[in-house]
Coordinates of C-alpha atoms in Angstrom, one line a residue:
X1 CA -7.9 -21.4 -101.5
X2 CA -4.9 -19.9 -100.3
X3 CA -1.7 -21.4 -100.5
X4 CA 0.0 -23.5 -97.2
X5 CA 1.7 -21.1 -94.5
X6 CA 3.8 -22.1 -91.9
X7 CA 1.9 -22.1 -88.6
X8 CA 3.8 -19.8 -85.9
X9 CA 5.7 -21.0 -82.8
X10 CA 2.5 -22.1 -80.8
X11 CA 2.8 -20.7 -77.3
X12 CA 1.0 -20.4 -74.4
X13 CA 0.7 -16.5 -74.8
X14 CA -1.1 -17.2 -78.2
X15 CA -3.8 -19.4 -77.1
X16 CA -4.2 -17.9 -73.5
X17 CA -7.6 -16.5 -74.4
X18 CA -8.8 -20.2 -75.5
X19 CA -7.7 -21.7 -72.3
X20 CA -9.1 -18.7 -70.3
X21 CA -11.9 -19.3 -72.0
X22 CA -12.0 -23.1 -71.1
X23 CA -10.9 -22.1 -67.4
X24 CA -14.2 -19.5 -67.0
X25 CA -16.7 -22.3 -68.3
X26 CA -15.2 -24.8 -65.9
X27 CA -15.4 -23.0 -63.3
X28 CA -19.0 -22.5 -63.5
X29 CA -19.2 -25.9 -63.9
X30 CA -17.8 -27.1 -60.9
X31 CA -19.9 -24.1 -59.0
X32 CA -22.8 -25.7 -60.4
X33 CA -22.1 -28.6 -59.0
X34 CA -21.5 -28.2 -56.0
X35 CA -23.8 -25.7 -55.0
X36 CA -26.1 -28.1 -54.2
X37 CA -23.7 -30.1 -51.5
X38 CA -23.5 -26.2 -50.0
X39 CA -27.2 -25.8 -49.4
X40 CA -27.9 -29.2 -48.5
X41 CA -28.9 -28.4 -45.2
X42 CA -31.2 -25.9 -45.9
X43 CA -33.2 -27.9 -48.5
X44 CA -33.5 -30.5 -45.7
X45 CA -35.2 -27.6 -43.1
X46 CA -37.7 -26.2 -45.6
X47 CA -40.7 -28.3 -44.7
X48 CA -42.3 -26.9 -48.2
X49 CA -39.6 -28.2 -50.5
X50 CA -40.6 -31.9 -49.2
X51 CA -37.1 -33.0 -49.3
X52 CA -36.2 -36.3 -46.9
X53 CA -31.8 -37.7 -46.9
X54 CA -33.4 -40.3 -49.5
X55 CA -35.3 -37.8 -51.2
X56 CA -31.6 -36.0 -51.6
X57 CA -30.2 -38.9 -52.3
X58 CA -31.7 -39.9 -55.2
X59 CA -32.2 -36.1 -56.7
X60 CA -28.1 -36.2 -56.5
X61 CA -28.1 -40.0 -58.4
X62 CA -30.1 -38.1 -61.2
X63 CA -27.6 -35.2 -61.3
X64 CA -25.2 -37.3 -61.8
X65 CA -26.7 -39.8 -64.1
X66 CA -27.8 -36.6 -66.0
X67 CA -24.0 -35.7 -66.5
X68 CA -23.1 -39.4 -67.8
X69 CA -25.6 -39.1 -71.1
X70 CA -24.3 -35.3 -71.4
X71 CA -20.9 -36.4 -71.4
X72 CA -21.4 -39.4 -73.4
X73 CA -23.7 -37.8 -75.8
X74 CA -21.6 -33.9 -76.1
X75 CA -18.3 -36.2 -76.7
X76 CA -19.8 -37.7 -79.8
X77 CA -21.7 -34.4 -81.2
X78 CA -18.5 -32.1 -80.9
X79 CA -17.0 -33.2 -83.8
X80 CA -19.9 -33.0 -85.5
X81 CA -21.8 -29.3 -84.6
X82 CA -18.8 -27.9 -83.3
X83 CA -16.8 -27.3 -80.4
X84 CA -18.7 -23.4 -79.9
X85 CA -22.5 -25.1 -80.0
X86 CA -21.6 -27.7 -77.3
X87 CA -20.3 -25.6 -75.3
X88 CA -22.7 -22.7 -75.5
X89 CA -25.6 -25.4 -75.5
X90 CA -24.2 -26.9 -72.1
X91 CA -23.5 -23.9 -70.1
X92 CA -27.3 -22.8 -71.0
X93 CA -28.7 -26.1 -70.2
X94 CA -26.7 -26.1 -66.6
X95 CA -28.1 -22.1 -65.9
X96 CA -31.3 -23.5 -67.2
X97 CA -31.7 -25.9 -64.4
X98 CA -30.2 -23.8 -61.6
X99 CA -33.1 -21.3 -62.6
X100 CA -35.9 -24.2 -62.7
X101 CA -34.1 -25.2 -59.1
X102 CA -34.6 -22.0 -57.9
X103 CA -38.5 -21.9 -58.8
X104 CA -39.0 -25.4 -57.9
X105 CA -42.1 -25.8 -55.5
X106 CA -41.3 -29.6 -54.6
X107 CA -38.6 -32.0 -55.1
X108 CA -39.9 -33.2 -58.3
X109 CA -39.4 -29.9 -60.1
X110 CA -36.4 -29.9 -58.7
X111 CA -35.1 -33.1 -59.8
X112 CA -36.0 -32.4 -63.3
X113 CA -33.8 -28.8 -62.6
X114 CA -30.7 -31.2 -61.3
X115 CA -30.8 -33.7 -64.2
X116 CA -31.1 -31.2 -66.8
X117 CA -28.0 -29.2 -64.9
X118 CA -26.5 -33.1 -64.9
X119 CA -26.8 -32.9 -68.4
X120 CA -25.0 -29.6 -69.5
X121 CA -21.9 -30.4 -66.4
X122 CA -21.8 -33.7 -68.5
X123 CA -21.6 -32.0 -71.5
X124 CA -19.1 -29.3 -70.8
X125 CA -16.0 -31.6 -69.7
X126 CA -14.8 -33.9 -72.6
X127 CA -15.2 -30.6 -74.6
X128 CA -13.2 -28.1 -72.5
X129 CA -10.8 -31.0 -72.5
X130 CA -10.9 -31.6 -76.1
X131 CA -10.3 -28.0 -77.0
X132 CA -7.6 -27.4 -74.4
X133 CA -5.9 -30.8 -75.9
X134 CA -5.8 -29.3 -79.5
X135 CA -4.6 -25.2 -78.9
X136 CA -2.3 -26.3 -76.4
X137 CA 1.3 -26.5 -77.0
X138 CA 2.2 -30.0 -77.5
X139 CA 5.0 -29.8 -74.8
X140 CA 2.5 -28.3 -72.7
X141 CA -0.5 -30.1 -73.3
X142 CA -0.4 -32.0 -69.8
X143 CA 0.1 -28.7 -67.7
X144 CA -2.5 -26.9 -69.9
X145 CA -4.8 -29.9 -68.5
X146 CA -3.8 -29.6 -65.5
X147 CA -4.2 -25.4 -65.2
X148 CA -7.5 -25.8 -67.1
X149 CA -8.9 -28.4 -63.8
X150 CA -7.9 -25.9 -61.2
X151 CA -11.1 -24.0 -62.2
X152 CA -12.9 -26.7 -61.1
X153 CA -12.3 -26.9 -57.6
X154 CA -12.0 -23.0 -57.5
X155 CA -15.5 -22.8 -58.4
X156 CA -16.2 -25.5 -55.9
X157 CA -15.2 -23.7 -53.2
X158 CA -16.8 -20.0 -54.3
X159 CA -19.9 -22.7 -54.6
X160 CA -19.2 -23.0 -50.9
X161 CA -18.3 -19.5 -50.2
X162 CA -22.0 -18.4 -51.8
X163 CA -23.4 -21.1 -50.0
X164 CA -22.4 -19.7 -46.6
X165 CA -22.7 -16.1 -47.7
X166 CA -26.1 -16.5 -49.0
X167 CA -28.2 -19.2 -48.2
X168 CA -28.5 -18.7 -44.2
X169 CA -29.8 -14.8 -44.7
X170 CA -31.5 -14.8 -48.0
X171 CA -32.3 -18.5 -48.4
X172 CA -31.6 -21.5 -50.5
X173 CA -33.1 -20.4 -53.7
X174 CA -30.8 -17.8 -54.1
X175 CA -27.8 -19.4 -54.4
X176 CA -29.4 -21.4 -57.0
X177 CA -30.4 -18.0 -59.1
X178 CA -26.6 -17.6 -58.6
X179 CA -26.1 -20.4 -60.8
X180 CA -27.8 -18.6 -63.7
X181 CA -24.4 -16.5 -63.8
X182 CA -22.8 -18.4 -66.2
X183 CA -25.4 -17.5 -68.9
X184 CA -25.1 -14.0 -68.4
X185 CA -21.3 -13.9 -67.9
X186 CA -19.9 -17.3 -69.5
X187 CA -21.9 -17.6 -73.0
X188 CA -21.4 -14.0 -74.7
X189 CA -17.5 -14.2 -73.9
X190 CA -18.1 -18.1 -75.3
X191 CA -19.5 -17.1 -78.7
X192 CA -17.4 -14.1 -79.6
X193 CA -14.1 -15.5 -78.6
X194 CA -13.8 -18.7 -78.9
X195 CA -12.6 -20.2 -81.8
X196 CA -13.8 -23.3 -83.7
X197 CA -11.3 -26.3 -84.0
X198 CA -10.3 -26.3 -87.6
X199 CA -10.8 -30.0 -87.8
X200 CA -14.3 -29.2 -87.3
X201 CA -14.3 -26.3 -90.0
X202 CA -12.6 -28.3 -92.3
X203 CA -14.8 -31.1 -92.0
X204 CA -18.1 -28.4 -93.0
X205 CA -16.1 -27.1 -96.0
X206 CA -15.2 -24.2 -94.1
X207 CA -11.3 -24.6 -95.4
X208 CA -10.6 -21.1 -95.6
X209 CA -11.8 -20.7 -92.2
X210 CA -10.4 -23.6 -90.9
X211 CA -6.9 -22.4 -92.2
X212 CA -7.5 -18.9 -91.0
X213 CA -8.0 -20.7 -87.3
X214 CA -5.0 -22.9 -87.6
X215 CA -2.6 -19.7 -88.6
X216 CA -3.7 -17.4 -85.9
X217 CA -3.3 -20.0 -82.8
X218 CA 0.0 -21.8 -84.9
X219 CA -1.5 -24.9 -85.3
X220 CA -0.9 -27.3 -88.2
X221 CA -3.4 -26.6 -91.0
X222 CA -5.9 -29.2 -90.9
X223 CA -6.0 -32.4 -93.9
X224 CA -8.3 -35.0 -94.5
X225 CA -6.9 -37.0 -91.4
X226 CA -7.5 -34.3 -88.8
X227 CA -11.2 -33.5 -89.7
X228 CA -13.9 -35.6 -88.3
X229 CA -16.3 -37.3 -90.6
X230 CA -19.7 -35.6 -91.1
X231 CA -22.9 -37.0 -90.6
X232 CA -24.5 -40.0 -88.5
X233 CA -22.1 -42.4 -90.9
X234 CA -19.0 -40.2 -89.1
X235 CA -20.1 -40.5 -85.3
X236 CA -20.5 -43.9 -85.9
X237 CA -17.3 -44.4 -87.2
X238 CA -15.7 -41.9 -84.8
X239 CA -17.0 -44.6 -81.6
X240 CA -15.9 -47.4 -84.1
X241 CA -12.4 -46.0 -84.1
X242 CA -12.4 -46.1 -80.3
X243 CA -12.3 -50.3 -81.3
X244 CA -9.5 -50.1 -83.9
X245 CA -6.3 -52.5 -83.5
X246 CA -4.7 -49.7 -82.1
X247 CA -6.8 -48.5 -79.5
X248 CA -9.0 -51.5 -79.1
X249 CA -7.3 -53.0 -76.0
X250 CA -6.1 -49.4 -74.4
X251 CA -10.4 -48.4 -74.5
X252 CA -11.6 -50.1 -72.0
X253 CA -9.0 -50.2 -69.9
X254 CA -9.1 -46.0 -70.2
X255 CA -12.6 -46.5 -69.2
X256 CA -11.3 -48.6 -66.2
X257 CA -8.9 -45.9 -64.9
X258 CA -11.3 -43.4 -65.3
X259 CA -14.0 -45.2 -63.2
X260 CA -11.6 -45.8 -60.5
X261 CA -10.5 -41.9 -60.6
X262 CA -13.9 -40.5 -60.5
X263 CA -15.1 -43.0 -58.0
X264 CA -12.5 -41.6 -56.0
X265 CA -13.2 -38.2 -56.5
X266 CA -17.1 -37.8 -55.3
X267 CA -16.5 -40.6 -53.1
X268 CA -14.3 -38.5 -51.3
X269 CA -15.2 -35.0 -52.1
X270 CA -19.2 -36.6 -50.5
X271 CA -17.6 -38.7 -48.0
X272 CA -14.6 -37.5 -46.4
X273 CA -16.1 -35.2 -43.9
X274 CA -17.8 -38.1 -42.2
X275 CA -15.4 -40.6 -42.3
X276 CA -13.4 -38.4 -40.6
X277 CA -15.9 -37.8 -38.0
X278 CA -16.6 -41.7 -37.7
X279 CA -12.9 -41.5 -37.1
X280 CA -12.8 -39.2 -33.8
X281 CA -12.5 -35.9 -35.2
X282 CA -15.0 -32.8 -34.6
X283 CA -18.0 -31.9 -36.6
X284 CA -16.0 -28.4 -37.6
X285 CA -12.8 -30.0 -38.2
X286 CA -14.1 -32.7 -39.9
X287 CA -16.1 -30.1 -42.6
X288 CA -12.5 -28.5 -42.8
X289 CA -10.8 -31.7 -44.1
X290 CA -13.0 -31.2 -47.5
X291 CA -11.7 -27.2 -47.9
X292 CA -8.3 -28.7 -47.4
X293 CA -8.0 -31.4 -49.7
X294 CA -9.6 -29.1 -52.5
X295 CA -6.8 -26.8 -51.8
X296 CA -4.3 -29.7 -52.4
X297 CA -6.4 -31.0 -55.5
X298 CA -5.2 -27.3 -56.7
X299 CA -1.8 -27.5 -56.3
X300 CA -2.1 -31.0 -57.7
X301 CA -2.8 -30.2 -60.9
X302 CA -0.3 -27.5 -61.6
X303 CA 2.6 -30.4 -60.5
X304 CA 0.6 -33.0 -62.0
X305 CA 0.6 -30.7 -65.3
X306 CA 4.4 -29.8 -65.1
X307 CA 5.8 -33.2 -64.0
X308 CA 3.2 -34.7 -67.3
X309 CA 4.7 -32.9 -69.8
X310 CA 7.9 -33.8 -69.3
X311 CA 7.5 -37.3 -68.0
X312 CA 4.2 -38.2 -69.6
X313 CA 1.0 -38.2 -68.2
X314 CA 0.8 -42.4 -67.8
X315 CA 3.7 -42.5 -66.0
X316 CA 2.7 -39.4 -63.7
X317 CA -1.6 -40.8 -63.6
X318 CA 0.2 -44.3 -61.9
X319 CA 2.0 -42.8 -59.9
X320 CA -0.1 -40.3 -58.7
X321 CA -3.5 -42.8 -57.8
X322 CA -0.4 -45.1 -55.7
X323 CA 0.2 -42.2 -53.7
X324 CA -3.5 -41.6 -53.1
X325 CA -3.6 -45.0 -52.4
X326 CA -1.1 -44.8 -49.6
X327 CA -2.5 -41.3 -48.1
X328 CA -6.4 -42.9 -48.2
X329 CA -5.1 -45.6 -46.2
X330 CA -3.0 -43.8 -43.5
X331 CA -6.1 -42.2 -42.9
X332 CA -7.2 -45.3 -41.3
X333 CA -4.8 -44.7 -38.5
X334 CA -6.0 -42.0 -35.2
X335 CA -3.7 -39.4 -36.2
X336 CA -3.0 -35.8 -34.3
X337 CA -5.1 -33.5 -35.9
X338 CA -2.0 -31.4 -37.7
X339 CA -0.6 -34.4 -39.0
X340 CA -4.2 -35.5 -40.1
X341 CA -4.9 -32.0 -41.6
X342 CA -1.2 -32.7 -43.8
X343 CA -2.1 -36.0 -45.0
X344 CA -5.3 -35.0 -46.6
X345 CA -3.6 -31.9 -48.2
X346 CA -1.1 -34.3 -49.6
X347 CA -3.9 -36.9 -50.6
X348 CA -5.2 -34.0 -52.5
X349 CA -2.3 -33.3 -54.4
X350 CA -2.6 -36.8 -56.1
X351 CA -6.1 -37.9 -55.8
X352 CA -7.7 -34.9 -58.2
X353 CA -4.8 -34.8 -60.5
X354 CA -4.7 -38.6 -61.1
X355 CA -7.9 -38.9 -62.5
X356 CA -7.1 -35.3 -64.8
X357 CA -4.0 -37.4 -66.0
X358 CA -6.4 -40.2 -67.1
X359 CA -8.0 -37.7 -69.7
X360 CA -4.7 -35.9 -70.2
X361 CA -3.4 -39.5 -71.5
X362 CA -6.6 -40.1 -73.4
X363 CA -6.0 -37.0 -75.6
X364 CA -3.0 -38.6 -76.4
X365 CA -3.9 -41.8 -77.0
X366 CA -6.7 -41.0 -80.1
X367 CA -6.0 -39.3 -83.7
X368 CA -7.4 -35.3 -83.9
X369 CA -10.5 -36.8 -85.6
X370 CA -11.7 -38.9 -83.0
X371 CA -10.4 -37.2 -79.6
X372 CA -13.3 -35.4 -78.5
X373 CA -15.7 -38.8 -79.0
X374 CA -12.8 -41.2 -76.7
X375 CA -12.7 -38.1 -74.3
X376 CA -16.8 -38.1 -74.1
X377 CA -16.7 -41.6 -73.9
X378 CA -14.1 -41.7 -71.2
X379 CA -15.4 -39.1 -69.2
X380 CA -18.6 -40.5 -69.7
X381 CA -18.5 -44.0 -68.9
X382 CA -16.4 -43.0 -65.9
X383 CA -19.2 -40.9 -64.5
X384 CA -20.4 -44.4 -63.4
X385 CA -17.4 -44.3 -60.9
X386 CA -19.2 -40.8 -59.7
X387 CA -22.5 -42.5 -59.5
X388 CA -20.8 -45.5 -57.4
X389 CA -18.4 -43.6 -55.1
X390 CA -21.1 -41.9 -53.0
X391 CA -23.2 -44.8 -52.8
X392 CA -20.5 -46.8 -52.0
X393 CA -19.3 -43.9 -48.9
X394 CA -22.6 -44.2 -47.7
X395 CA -22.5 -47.9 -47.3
X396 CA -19.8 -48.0 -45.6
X397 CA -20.5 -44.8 -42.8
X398 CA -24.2 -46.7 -42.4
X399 CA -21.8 -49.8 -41.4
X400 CA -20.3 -47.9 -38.9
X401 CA -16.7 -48.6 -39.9
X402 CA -14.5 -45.5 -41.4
X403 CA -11.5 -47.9 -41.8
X404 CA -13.6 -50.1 -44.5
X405 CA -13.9 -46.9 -46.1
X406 CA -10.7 -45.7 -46.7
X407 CA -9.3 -49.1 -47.2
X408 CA -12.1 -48.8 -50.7
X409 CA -10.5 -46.0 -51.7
X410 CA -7.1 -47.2 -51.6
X411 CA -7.5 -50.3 -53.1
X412 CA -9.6 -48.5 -55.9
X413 CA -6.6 -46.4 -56.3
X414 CA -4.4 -49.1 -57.0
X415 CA -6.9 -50.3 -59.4
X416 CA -6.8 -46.8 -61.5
X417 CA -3.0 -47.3 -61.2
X418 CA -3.1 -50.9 -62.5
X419 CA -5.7 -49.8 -65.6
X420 CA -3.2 -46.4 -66.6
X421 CA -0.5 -48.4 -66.7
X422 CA -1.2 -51.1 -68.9
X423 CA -2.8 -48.5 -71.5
X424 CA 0.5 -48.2 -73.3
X425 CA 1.2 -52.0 -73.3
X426 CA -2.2 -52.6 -74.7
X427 CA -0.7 -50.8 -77.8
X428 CA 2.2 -52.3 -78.1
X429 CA 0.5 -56.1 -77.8
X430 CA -1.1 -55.5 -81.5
X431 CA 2.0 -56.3 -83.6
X432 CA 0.1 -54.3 -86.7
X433 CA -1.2 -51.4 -85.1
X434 CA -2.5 -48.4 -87.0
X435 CA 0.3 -45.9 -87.0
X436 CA -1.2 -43.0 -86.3
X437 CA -2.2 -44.6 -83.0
X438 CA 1.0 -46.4 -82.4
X439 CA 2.8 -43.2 -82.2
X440 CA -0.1 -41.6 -79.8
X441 CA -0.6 -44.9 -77.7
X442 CA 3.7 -44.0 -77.3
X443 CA 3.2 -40.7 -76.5
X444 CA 1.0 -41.0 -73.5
X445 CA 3.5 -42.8 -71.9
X446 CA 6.5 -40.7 -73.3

């Protein structure tokens, strides 16, 4: 075993490649999914397909319920096979089911083709956030979040773009063979150049390995502390820590914040066109209000990211779903178009970020050895907000009344506001806290 070294300056040019990495298999995953959004109106013409609005309906409730065991069941496995597998295993299983998609010959095929998509998008989050959270600089940790999310909506809109491009000329099926891309293109780059978290390696004996890893990205060699325990004894323990004095109060209320942020997002991102046409607006102009808040939620997170790191990303999460709060409801008001167009771009800086914040804090608020399983179990448990925020927009446009609707979103903002905040005060209520997460419940806030 060779001897200690001391790690070099860790800096963004160092572990670029890691984060580029992250960027290219999050990207793909938010083409994946919302490819089907961008076809949905040719799924609904092919008489052959046997697709009905409930039949999409509930095929986009299995996606989605699909991407809440993924995400609860990749956040717990990480730690235990390894940052690489999950990630390779999840963009394959999300290619795998755009191919079975694009085969389908009815809508029960392809439902089986969404959920098992459901379950590799699930998958792929809390670990792209988990790796991020450790190779990032720890000054930088929030904006690498941040930068890491903007692939996200990017690959939402070339999801549109190929949608568009495609779909009319060559037909639906294509676009879904599109989303096969990320086997051929994402998974070699995945398994020759990303690295494995040391904690990981350390954990499978792999010390030398582990160390090698640490030194070449200058992070902090890994001990006992840092590496996960092995075995079906360690991921229970790893959800077991989620409970500890420390972090047994700021869990749920994680959870909370992130229900409230992802409710918001597919809420809106399903929604907002047709509120805004319940409101007055044109068809066209209404489909253009989703293309521009995405193009906020862009420039969100690189501000979001910035204004994080040096504020922390509690403070900046609260602050951010307040502001959505107040652009959601002036949306209730009959505004010019121009100004209506600026207050959804605005909206979108804060609504998207807020909800990255959320996970941005969570990263902070666990030890190295149970990040990845609180970040599964945040994202995952918050993936009920995703499956309640289109139901809940379609409640409201069947009632008629677009002002309802964006009054639900604001005070579900505040609600994600409420739950961040209090995170760090949940800490600080336990007079004996662990200290490990007494410092990490601090710096979330700090």
């Amino acid at each position: 075993m060779s001897a200690p070294a001391s790690p070099p300056s860790r800096s963004f040019r160092a572990v670029a490649p890691v984060i580029a990495l992250c960027w290219l298999a999050v990207f793909f995953d938010g083409m994946d999914v919302n490819i089907y959004g961008a076809v949905m109106p040719h799924l609904l013409d092919d008489p052959g397909l046997g697709f009905s609005p409930g039949t999409a309906g509930t095929v986009g409730s299995w996606t989605t319920f699909g991407m809440l065991i993924g995400a609860l069941a990749a956040g717990t496995l990480t730690d235990w096979l390894g940052r690489k597998p999950l990630v390779t295993g999840s963009v394959l299983l999300f290619s795998l089911g755009s191919a079975l998609c694009a085969v389908a010959p009815g809508a029960a095929v392809f439902g089986a083709g969404r959920f098992l998509s459901g379950l590799g998008l699930g998958g792929l989050m809390p670990i792209g956030l988990a790796i991020v959270a450790e190779f990032a600089p720890p000054r930088r940790a929030a904006l690498a979040t941040g930068l890491m999310m903007t692939s996200y909506h990017a690959g939402g809109m070339a999801a549109t773009g190929i949608g568009l491009a495609v779909a009319p000329e060559h037909g639906w099926r294509w676009v879904f063979w599109a989303g096969v891309l990320p086997a051929v293109v994402a998974v070699p780059l995945v398994l020759k150049w990303l690295p494995e978290s040391p904690g990981v390696l350390f954990a499978k004996g792999r010390v030398e390995q582990a160390y090698a890893v640490a030194d070449r990205y200058g992070l902090d060699r890994p001990g006992a502390t840092e590496a996960p325990e092995a075995g079906a004894k360690g991921r229970m323990a790893a959800i077991g820590a989620l409970f500890a004095p420390g972090t047994r109060w700021a869990t749920p209320l994680l959870w909370i914040a992130s229900f409230a942020g992802l409710l918001l997002v597919y809420g809106v991102s399903t929604w907002l066109p047709e509120l805004m046409r319940a409101s007055g607006y044109s068809l066209s102009s209404s489909v253009t209000f989703l293309m521009v808040i995405n193009a906020g939620g862009i420039l969100g997170m690189l501000v979001a990211g910035r204004t994080a790191d040096r504020f922390g990303p509690v403070r900046v999460s609260a602050i951010w779903f307040l502001l959505t709060a107040v652009g959601t409801f002036l949306l209730r008001a009959e505004l010019p178009l121009g100004v209506a167009y600026a207050v959804v771009f605005i909206t979108g800086v804060w609504l998207f970020s807020a909800q990255v914040m959320v996970y941005a804090a969570t990263a902070r608020v666990y030890a190295p050895g149970e990040r990845a399983t609180g970040l599964g179990w945040v994202t995952g448990v918050g993936r009920t907000g995703a499956v309640v925020g289109p139901w809940l927009g379609g409640a409201v446009i069947a009632g008629g009344d677009a002002g309802i609707g964006f009054t639900t979103f604001a005070v579900t903002a505040v609600l994600g506001a409420a739950a961040i905040t209090l995170v760090p005060l949940a800490g600080r209520a336990r007079r004996r806290p662990a200290t490990g997460h007494r410092t990490a419940l601090a710096g979330a806030a700090d």
